[in-house]
Amino acid sequence: MSNPEPFLLINFKTYLESTGKRAVDLSKKIEAVGESTGVKVGVAPQFCDIEQVAANVAIPVFAQHIDSVAPGASTGHVVAESVKAAGADGTLINHSERPLQLFSIDKAVELAKQAGLTSVVCAGTARLAAAVALSEPDIVAIEPPELIGTGRAVSKENPEIVTESVKRIRRVNSSVAILCGAGISTGDDVYAALKLGTNGILVASGVVKAPKPEEVIASFCEAVLKII
Amino acid sequence: MSNPEPFLLINFKTYLESTGKRAVDLSKKIEAVGESTGVKVGVAPQFCDIEQVAANVAIPVFAQHIDSVAPGASTGHVVAESVKAAGADGTLINHSERPLQLFSIDKAVELAKQAGLTSVVCAGTARLAAAVALSEPDIVAIEPPELIGTGRAVSKENPEIVTESVKRIRRVNSSVAILCGAGISTGDDVYAALKLGTNGILVASGVVKAPKPEEVIASFCEAVLKII
Amino acid sequence: MSNPEPFLLINFKTYLESTGKRAVDLSKKIEAVGESTGVKVGVAPQFCDIEQVAANVAIPVFAQHIDSVAPGASTGHVVAESVKAAGADGTLINHSERPLQLFSIDKAVELAKQAGLTSVVCAGTARLAAAVALSEPDIVAIEPPELIGTGRAVSKENPEIVTESVKRIRRVNSSVAILCGAGISTGDDVYAALKLGTNGILVASGVVKAPKPEEVIASFCEAVLKII
Amino acid sequence: MSNPEPFLLINFKTYLESTGKRAVDLSKKIEAVGESTGVKVGVAPQFCDIEQVAANVAIPVFAQHIDSVAPGASTGHVVAESVKAAGADGTLINHSERPLQLFSIDKAVELAKQAGLTSVVCAGTARLAAAVALSEPDIVAIEPPELIGTGRAVSKENPEIVTESVKRIRRVNSSVAILCGAGISTGDDVYAALKLGTNGILVASGVVKAPKPEEVIASFCEAVLKII
């Protein structure tokens, strides 16, 4: 994925504002802005909403997590094949709110690959971003947990962690795409993130909890267009 | 739920045979047998399949697990509200393949109740069956882990654990419905389970991995009709 | 353990104030007060300190946790036999800072019994206190997590949870000893706890972090003597 | 630690053969062979045995695990400071029988460093060995879980994983020492391990469960002497 086009990925978490029908509605709004601006956007709804979201929009749909187990006798787990069958294109792995054992991260990337899912592995520090890049996922997302949900954007509060992550990732993996996240809430935050050498952003509350999510996404897309 | 009608609950686990469209197909077959015999049947598909299954059948649909967290900033978790919004009627909790901390079992029962979901809490021994009955779920399912997936039915291999569970549960909870499971694969197994004082069975591979699941379910339903 | 003598158990947690040589010193101070007042006191130091503490005092020594595994190929785990061999008399199980799966609580009680260790199972609510009492440990300790470390004593802030716990435990287990804990820091708190029908208290920061722990323990012991 | 002298580290796991007094006895035997041959040997007893082992031998003593938490209100956890106070020189981290979340591995290495403990981080594949090397521990131990306890030595059954690990680790960390383990039981296995470019071995059942552990260690030490 060398020189991938900028990508804005919206994580729906388990917010009520993005559950059930509202997950579908929000996805449609996000898709509309993506289409009108030509900027690549994607959504990560809850497991139960993947099927309906994927049936209603053409933008990439991601699961928020997969377990590192193959299909079989594992009640209550989320296997890559199930996520894929529901229409997802990819999955987050190791989000700081759903951290995995080291071995399981590596295994989950492999299982995602086998199932044809794009893998986005999250990491909270520059060093860990490089560590997960060794598993050769499609995308690494750097998100310092201490800034998540704060509205203080990683790309402006702590630009060093982003540049350091990019540097350390590139030492061990020349092709993985890089997102950054945590606290992103304005077009300026997105612009700063791209300027720091990332390929886009991962965002949740900044969009989902906004009074008018479509306006936030529109400001994000405008920021992307200023760069490309 | 005093004197509830017998109930057969089929856990789809993460078997490929019951993933995606095959989850919907299998659910329809199970519903058809339930309708033709008048026996109450239900299914527990994977999270991603709940919406489509619930949209296609009228029988009770259960999630295989919920997390003991309220909606909010919890990426990759399964909240009761999401399961409910997708159309589920209930949820398994603490299956031996997805065991929870004691506190989380109690919390999950409460969250299920608040979301309007029927809760089925699993336990592997008679003593633990009584312990979880104290949380006042709708249903307790007794499943000795050592018999799960073996084809050797708990109701015939270890009837004592079933009667002992019923006895211990009734000491602390007079109204909770009681299922038993593990190794159930024939109508005789179901008949034995009901004779032991349970209100039905929880079954997975015995149905899902059968060459003709509808025939297995039919034999289960016949066994129920012999009793009621 | 019907009508057991009142018992004050001091949990050293991983505080630096109670690590290494300081664990031994603190244990000696606690023992001295116990001896001079005739009140039964015990300590729960860290794993690495059990041997030295047990070699230097005659009061009961408890581990803070055991894993629910038998001795064998389990690197980094804490087995009951190891705790016992180091000189411990008992162990905490399921402290809210080291919560266990329901099955593991029951298994750990059994493993403690086999190794000759007194088991103290913690629970955070009245309902869960009854649930763990079903596993027939020697002692149940009721500790509402929200009061732990606050200095606001459970026995005065929330006496209802204590009386309700005692009531619910007694319905299912007539002989288990009952401690309460969380926020205990004065003799009055201890007096209130005993008046509510408990057999003693579990305390940590109220003693360990006190400028003069021996004075706090002395006030606790005086409260006990007012009752018996 | 460039060009470190060969090191043989014996993991006592939770075997009864290496619990309590037997941990001290076994450590003395291992020390005696180390002294007579001049080969560097170390032991990793259970937490409760660290103090007595360290008081009785002069060879390096390792904990089998530390938690990634600082001292404080964390009942039942193992903090680096406690392990250090008991006399340990280092600690294993992320053994396959006590796997950690990625973030916790990195944090545990940092906490070990702050407490003055030598850190040995385990990994089960070449890729993961490189990933943990990025956290800059003192030692990386490569142990394929599928060979642990089998008596089939990694250095002979799967030499590729060892050479591949060394290669991948060196790409990202030029100075970390490298051990390999799993199935090591003869001097030949040790010789092969050193020839593959490692700095020694991590072994458990091959020594602990041997009828005469001192003879096994002696054969290991002879193998080391053939190389240096």
mmCIF file of N, CA, C and O in Angstrom, chain D residues 74-127:
data_model
loop_
_atom_site.group_PDB
_atom_site.id
_atom_site.type_symbol
_atom_site.label_atom_id
_atom_site.label_comp_id
_atom_site.label_asym_id
_atom_site.label_seq_id
_atom_site.Cartn_x
_atom_site.Cartn_y
_atom_site.Cartn_z
ATOM 1 N N SER D 74 -2.862 -2.672 44.612
ATOM 2 C CA SER D 74 -3.098 -3.748 43.644
ATOM 3 C C SER D 74 -2.877 -5.106 44.301
ATOM 4 O O SER D 74 -1.835 -5.719 44.137
ATOM 5 N N THR D 75 -3.882 -5.538 45.038
ATOM 6 C CA THR D 75 -3.865 -6.831 45.737
ATOM 7 C C THR D 75 -3.569 -8.001 44.790
ATOM 8 O O THR D 75 -4.152 -8.081 43.714
ATOM 9 N N GLY D 76 -2.672 -8.884 45.211
ATOM 10 C CA GLY D 76 -2.448 -10.113 44.457
ATOM 11 C C GLY D 76 -1.581 -9.966 43.229
ATOM 12 O O GLY D 76 -1.405 -10.918 42.475
ATOM 13 N N HIS D 77 -1.034 -8.775 43.006
ATOM 14 C CA HIS D 77 -0.162 -8.575 41.865
ATOM 15 C C HIS D 77 1.305 -8.713 42.285
ATOM 16 O O HIS D 77 1.636 -8.678 43.467
ATOM 17 N N VAL D 78 2.164 -8.851 41.290
ATOM 18 C CA VAL D 78 3.594 -8.984 41.544
ATOM 19 C C VAL D 78 4.311 -7.774 40.957
ATOM 20 O O VAL D 78 4.391 -7.623 39.742
ATOM 21 N N VAL D 79 4.789 -6.912 41.846
ATOM 22 C CA VAL D 79 5.475 -5.711 41.362
ATOM 23 C C VAL D 79 6.986 -5.941 41.364
ATOM 24 O O VAL D 79 7.517 -6.701 42.171
ATOM 25 N N ALA D 80 7.660 -5.262 40.458
ATOM 26 C CA ALA D 80 9.112 -5.420 40.304
ATOM 27 C C ALA D 80 9.842 -5.146 41.618
ATOM 28 O O ALA D 80 10.799 -5.852 41.970
ATOM 29 N N GLU D 81 9.380 -4.152 42.357
ATOM 30 C CA GLU D 81 10.059 -3.775 43.598
ATOM 31 C C GLU D 81 10.030 -4.912 44.620
ATOM 32 O O GLU D 81 10.972 -5.078 45.400
ATOM 33 N N SER D 82 8.954 -5.668 44.644
ATOM 34 C CA SER D 82 8.829 -6.768 45.596
ATOM 35 C C SER D 82 9.794 -7.893 45.243
ATOM 36 O O SER D 82 10.461 -8.472 46.106
ATOM 37 N N VAL D 83 9.838 -8.184 43.962
ATOM 38 C CA VAL D 83 10.738 -9.221 43.452
ATOM 39 C C VAL D 83 12.192 -8.834 43.742
ATOM 40 O O VAL D 83 13.003 -9.661 44.183
ATOM 41 N N LYS D 84 12.489 -7.579 43.516
ATOM 42 C CA LYS D 84 13.842 -7.077 43.771
ATOM 43 C C LYS D 84 14.170 -7.134 45.271
ATOM 44 O O LYS D 84 15.261 -7.568 45.667
ATOM 45 N N ALA D 85 13.233 -6.701 46.098
ATOM 46 C CA ALA D 85 13.465 -6.686 47.546
ATOM 47 C C ALA D 85 13.713 -8.086 48.087
ATOM 48 O O ALA D 85 14.434 -8.270 49.072
ATOM 49 N N ALA D 86 13.123 -9.080 47.425
ATOM 50 C CA ALA D 86 13.311 -10.465 47.876
ATOM 51 C C ALA D 86 14.658 -11.025 47.455
ATOM 52 O O ALA D 86 15.039 -12.115 47.852
ATOM 53 N N GLY D 87 15.364 -10.267 46.610
ATOM 54 C CA GLY D 87 16.702 -10.705 46.233
ATOM 55 C C GLY D 87 16.864 -11.153 44.796
ATOM 56 O O GLY D 87 17.938 -11.605 44.390
ATOM 57 N N ALA D 88 15.811 -11.010 43.999
ATOM 58 C CA ALA D 88 15.919 -11.418 42.596
ATOM 59 C C ALA D 88 16.793 -10.455 41.810
ATOM 60 O O ALA D 88 16.895 -9.264 42.142
ATOM 61 N N ASP D 89 17.428 -10.993 40.780
ATOM 62 C CA ASP D 89 18.261 -10.193 39.887
ATOM 63 C C ASP D 89 17.539 -9.848 38.592
ATOM 64 O O ASP D 89 17.958 -8.938 37.874
ATOM 65 N N GLY D 90 16.519 -10.606 38.283
ATOM 66 C CA GLY D 90 15.833 -10.375 37.018
ATOM 67 C C GLY D 90 14.472 -11.025 37.013
ATOM 68 O O GLY D 90 14.006 -11.520 38.038
ATOM 69 N N THR D 91 13.840 -11.006 35.839
ATOM 70 C CA THR D 91 12.503 -11.599 35.720
ATOM 71 C C THR D 91 12.218 -12.026 34.299
ATOM 72 O O THR D 91 12.660 -11.371 33.354
ATOM 73 N N LEU D 92 11.507 -13.130 34.164
ATOM 74 C CA LEU D 92 10.919 -13.490 32.887
ATOM 75 C C LEU D 92 9.714 -12.579 32.665
ATOM 76 O O LEU D 92 9.080 -12.133 33.621
ATOM 77 N N ILE D 93 9.404 -12.323 31.415
ATOM 78 C CA ILE D 93 8.229 -11.528 31.051
ATOM 79 C C ILE D 93 7.612 -12.174 29.817
ATOM 80 O O ILE D 93 8.334 -12.523 28.884
ATOM 81 N N ASN D 94 6.283 -12.348 29.829
ATOM 82 C CA ASN D 94 5.559 -12.861 28.654
ATOM 83 C C ASN D 94 5.898 -14.306 28.307
ATOM 84 O O ASN D 94 5.879 -14.698 27.137
ATOM 85 N N HIS D 95 6.177 -15.136 29.304
ATOM 86 C CA HIS D 95 6.329 -16.562 29.026
ATOM 87 C C HIS D 95 5.039 -17.059 28.385
ATOM 88 O O HIS D 95 3.954 -16.562 28.693
ATOM 89 N N SER D 96 5.127 -18.038 27.516
ATOM 90 C CA SER D 96 3.923 -18.494 26.785
ATOM 91 C C SER D 96 2.864 -19.032 27.741
ATOM 92 O O SER D 96 1.689 -19.106 27.378
ATOM 93 N N GLU D 97 3.271 -19.409 28.964
ATOM 94 C CA GLU D 97 2.282 -19.856 29.948
ATOM 95 C C GLU D 97 1.757 -18.686 30.797
ATOM 96 O O GLU D 97 0.914 -18.886 31.675
ATOM 97 N N ARG D 98 2.272 -17.500 30.547
ATOM 98 C CA ARG D 98 1.809 -16.288 31.261
ATOM 99 C C ARG D 98 1.899 -15.114 30.295
ATOM 100 O O ARG D 98 2.647 -14.149 30.540
ATOM 101 N N PRO D 99 1.145 -15.213 29.195
ATOM 102 C CA PRO D 99 1.262 -14.214 28.132
ATOM 103 C C PRO D 99 0.663 -12.879 28.536
ATOM 104 O O PRO D 99 -0.310 -12.825 29.290
ATOM 105 N N LEU D 100 1.245 -11.811 28.034
ATOM 106 C CA LEU D 100 0.795 -10.463 28.369
ATOM 107 C C LEU D 100 0.280 -9.734 27.135
ATOM 108 O O LEU D 100 0.627 -10.055 26.007
ATOM 109 N N GLN D 101 -0.511 -8.702 27.397
ATOM 110 C CA GLN D 101 -0.896 -7.803 26.312
ATOM 111 C C GLN D 101 0.366 -7.062 25.852
ATOM 112 O O GLN D 101 1.286 -6.834 26.630
ATOM 113 N N LEU D 102 0.373 -6.720 24.566
ATOM 114 C CA LEU D 102 1.538 -6.050 23.998
ATOM 115 C C LEU D 102 1.973 -4.872 24.855
ATOM 116 O O LEU D 102 3.155 -4.709 25.184
ATOM 117 N N PHE D 103 1.038 -4.023 25.218
ATOM 118 C CA PHE D 103 1.361 -2.837 25.994
ATOM 119 C C PHE D 103 2.010 -3.207 27.324
ATOM 120 O O PHE D 103 2.936 -2.543 27.796
ATOM 121 N N SER D 104 1.515 -4.271 27.944
ATOM 122 C CA SER D 104 2.015 -4.677 29.256
ATOM 123 C C SER D 104 3.441 -5.223 29.182
ATOM 124 O O SER D 104 4.215 -5.082 30.128
ATOM 125 N N ILE D 105 3.780 -5.862 28.084
ATOM 126 C CA ILE D 105 5.151 -6.352 27.913
ATOM 127 C C ILE D 105 6.108 -5.164 27.966
ATOM 128 O O ILE D 105 7.104 -5.152 28.699
ATOM 129 N N ASP D 106 5.791 -4.160 27.174
ATOM 130 C CA ASP D 106 6.640 -2.972 27.095
ATOM 131 C C ASP D 106 6.749 -2.278 28.450
ATOM 132 O O ASP D 106 7.833 -1.866 28.886
ATOM 133 N N LYS D 107 5.627 -2.182 29.122
ATOM 134 C CA LYS D 107 5.588 -1.537 30.434
ATOM 135 C C LYS D 107 6.377 -2.357 31.464
ATOM 136 O O LYS D 107 7.094 -1.796 32.304
ATOM 137 N N ALA D 108 6.244 -3.673 31.407
ATOM 138 C CA ALA D 108 6.944 -4.537 32.362
ATOM 139 C C ALA D 108 8.457 -4.429 32.174
ATOM 140 O O ALA D 108 9.215 -4.440 33.154
ATOM 141 N N VAL D 109 8.915 -4.324 30.938
ATOM 142 C CA VAL D 109 10.350 -4.156 30.681
ATOM 143 C C VAL D 109 10.833 -2.860 31.332
ATOM 144 O O VAL D 109 11.887 -2.826 31.982
ATOM 145 N N GLU D 110 10.049 -1.824 31.176
ATOM 146 C CA GLU D 110 10.398 -0.528 31.756
ATOM 147 C C GLU D 110 10.428 -0.591 33.286
ATOM 148 O O GLU D 110 11.347 -0.078 33.928
ATOM 149 N N LEU D 111 9.427 -1.245 33.868
ATOM 150 C CA LEU D 111 9.368 -1.354 35.324
ATOM 151 C C LEU D 111 10.514 -2.216 35.861
ATOM 152 O O LEU D 111 11.063 -1.932 36.933
ATOM 153 N N ALA D 112 10.873 -3.254 35.125
ATOM 154 C CA ALA D 112 12.012 -4.091 35.530
ATOM 155 C C ALA D 112 13.280 -3.240 35.542
ATOM 156 O O ALA D 112 14.075 -3.282 36.487
ATOM 157 N N LYS D 113 13.458 -2.470 34.475
ATOM 158 C CA LYS D 113 14.638 -1.606 34.356
ATOM 159 C C LYS D 113 14.717 -0.647 35.538
ATOM 160 O O LYS D 113 15.755 -0.504 36.182
ATOM 161 N N GLN D 114 13.594 0.002 35.826
ATOM 162 C CA GLN D 114 13.568 0.968 36.942
ATOM 163 C C GLN D 114 13.898 0.311 38.276
ATOM 164 O O GLN D 114 14.471 0.940 39.158
ATOM 165 N N ALA D 115 13.526 -0.952 38.426
ATOM 166 C CA ALA D 115 13.766 -1.638 39.697
ATOM 167 C C ALA D 115 15.134 -2.312 39.731
ATOM 168 O O ALA D 115 15.497 -2.931 40.725
ATOM 169 N N GLY D 116 15.887 -2.203 38.618
ATOM 170 C CA GLY D 116 17.206 -2.822 38.590
ATOM 171 C C GLY D 116 17.170 -4.317 38.321
ATOM 172 O O GLY D 116 18.073 -5.056 38.720
ATOM 173 N N LEU D 117 16.134 -4.766 37.634
ATOM 174 C CA LEU D 117 16.003 -6.190 37.298
ATOM 175 C C LEU D 117 16.372 -6.435 35.833
ATOM 176 O O LEU D 117 15.973 -5.663 34.960
ATOM 177 N N THR D 118 17.114 -7.501 35.580
ATOM 178 C CA THR D 118 17.383 -7.942 34.215
ATOM 179 C C THR D 118 16.101 -8.525 33.631
ATOM 180 O O THR D 118 15.461 -9.363 34.257
ATOM 181 N N SER D 119 15.726 -8.070 32.440
ATOM 182 C CA SER D 119 14.471 -8.543 31.852
ATOM 183 C C SER D 119 14.727 -9.568 30.754
ATOM 184 O O SER D 119 15.566 -9.365 29.886
ATOM 185 N N VAL D 120 13.990 -10.671 30.826
ATOM 186 C CA VAL D 120 14.048 -11.730 29.809
ATOM 187 C C VAL D 120 12.656 -11.846 29.213
ATOM 188 O O VAL D 120 11.753 -12.393 29.849
ATOM 189 N N VAL D 121 12.477 -11.316 28.011
ATOM 190 C CA VAL D 121 11.149 -11.371 27.401
ATOM 191 C C VAL D 121 11.060 -12.559 26.451
ATOM 192 O O VAL D 121 11.913 -12.731 25.573
ATOM 193 N N CYS D 122 10.046 -13.372 26.636
ATOM 194 C CA CYS D 122 9.859 -14.562 25.815
ATOM 195 C C CYS D 122 8.970 -14.260 24.605
ATOM 196 O O CYS D 122 8.112 -13.379 24.662
ATOM 197 N N ALA D 123 9.195 -15.008 23.529
ATOM 198 C CA ALA D 123 8.381 -14.881 22.326
ATOM 199 C C ALA D 123 8.361 -16.229 21.638
ATOM 200 O O ALA D 123 9.330 -16.973 21.704
ATOM 201 N N GLY D 124 7.237 -16.528 20.963
ATOM 202 C CA GLY D 124 7.058 -17.859 20.412
ATOM 203 C C GLY D 124 7.379 -18.002 18.936
ATOM 204 O O GLY D 124 7.426 -19.106 18.408
ATOM 205 N N THR D 125 7.598 -16.867 18.252
ATOM 206 C CA THR D 125 7.944 -16.928 16.830
ATOM 207 C C THR D 125 9.051 -15.915 16.538
ATOM 208 O O THR D 125 9.299 -15.007 17.338
ATOM 209 N N ALA D 126 9.699 -16.072 15.397
ATOM 210 C CA ALA D 126 10.791 -15.166 15.017
ATOM 211 C C ALA D 126 10.282 -13.731 14.911
ATOM 212 O O ALA D 126 10.936 -12.778 15.345
ATOM 213 N N ARG D 127 9.098 -13.567 14.349
ATOM 214 C CA ARG D 127 8.532 -12.233 14.165
ATOM 215 C C ARG D 127 8.249 -11.567 15.501
ATOM 216 O O ARG D 127 8.548 -10.387 15.711
#
